[in-house]
């Protein structure tokens, strides 16, 4: 076989187009291409090129973004499958090979559809998340990111990608631009990719909250997440026909202590709704205890407290509305609640 002879279409007919163009040296040997022939074809003026250790692009010229992604996965994955079968390709999800390398960082965010992330074609580096003990090194266009526990992948156009919150943390770890960090985090919440809590958990685990520009962006993120959740709470009440509550009020016993603020309150039924938008922090246990004490105190006074989460409002608004409606209807069967003062939240 001379260097201009193409690989057999019969042998490669089961592969997607990108798999025709990017193969490992082991795959080439399986197709009868010797190491010497691969080396000859990859000479400076040859028809092929070695774009990563052990990974060959079977054409000259710059690789496309898809070819670079496929090459990065071929280089990092234990299997030689690279990009799994495309959805609808006839290969069932259960038959996909195990995934032990995920695209992460800015490349993953671009795949997830982030407008504030650079397009794949402009990225010099593709971050790949692998288990901590894998013996791999960053090289060429691939930067190795290690993790103790590999998250379950999200498949975007057939590419195994880290979940948004983890991809954000890996991207932020490499960014010193405060405006870029703030925009990425804001887009994640604004477009419903993930909740602030999951982002903050990943940033905390990556020990990034000590960086002032990251901490400032997280403060803005939490505030934006709360605003989004409040808007969904308003929609839930009005779209699902619940009676009008009083919004964002403090409850206080007459002449007594402050009982705490709630996001919505129905005085006639003594039902309160509280949005749980607490971000994880070092004092998370203390925050949970304080929340529990507040709830127990209100319920001892005969006030029913319904806790709703941003994710619940986003993914299951109808069910959340049903819980609130049930609490309102059940008020007729309860003993009257203690009288409390309802004041604007300060």
Phi, psi and omega in degrees: 000121178272173190290349178265357182282123179288159173293153186296122175302328180296318181289330186255010185297337182276356185266151174288165182308316181295331179287341171290330190262336183234118181220156173277163176297328178293319177296320179297318177299323177296336177266010176088011179268120183285161177300319180297320180292322177299316179299318179298316182290337182265013176297164187308324180255018183277173184279347180243171175210145177269109186264341173210161179305121178076008182234126187242134171262122188273044175194158174279173176092166182297139177291149175284164176305319180296320178295321179294318177299313181297317179297318180298319179289323177296322180291324190261333185281147176292324176279170177254021185283331182066226181291126180296172180302143179291147175303137180081007183275359181095353177263113185295152180305322183296338183269358178296143179291158177303141182255116179239021174209129183235139171292134181221188178065210185297324179298318178295319180296322176299318179293326178288353177094021179289122176289335181273356176269145178298148176295153183305322185296338183265355183276127175280336187232139173248118178278133179234126182269126182224159175301147189303325187272359177296137179269084180225154176231152176292138180199151179055232182273002186255128171248124181278128175243127186256150179215147177291320180234118179283125180289163174296136183284154165254131181264119178245114185052037178085355182266129177287118189235144176294147175304156188304313184299318179291319178298321177300313181299318180292326177291314183297327180301335182256000185252130175254357181276110184299320181294321180294319179297314181298318182291320178297313181295319181295319181295324180302319181277317185299322182264008173075020178294323180196170180269153178306323183302314182293325178295313182296323177300316180292319178295323177294314180299327179276001178058044181258350184287349175284348178276122186305319183290333177284317179300319178296318179295324179293320177302316178294322180297313181298318178296317179294321179296322179292318178300316179299316180294321178297319178297321178292325177296317176301314180300318181301314183296313188278323181285337182253017170067030176280151178296154182293129172266180162265140189257143170049070183235159172259143177252139182212139173287140179303121180069009185239199186283161173288132184264344180121165180264150175228158185274332176210144182214134176251097186300320183295332181253354182054051177240130179240145173245132178236126175280126177264092179247024180297134175271146177300144178205177181297332181259036183300320180296320179295321179295319179296320180296318180295319178298315181296318180298317180298314181297315181298321180297314180297319182289331174295333178275001178091011180264124177277127180251121177255119179267129176235150181247156176304320180294320178299319179292328181284314190261340186215053184298319182298318179294321177297319178297323179296322179296315180294317180299318178298318179296320179295317180292327182286347183299332180292339182262003182255159171295149179302142179281161175296150178286130176232151175276139180246115186236152175302139181290130181277000000 
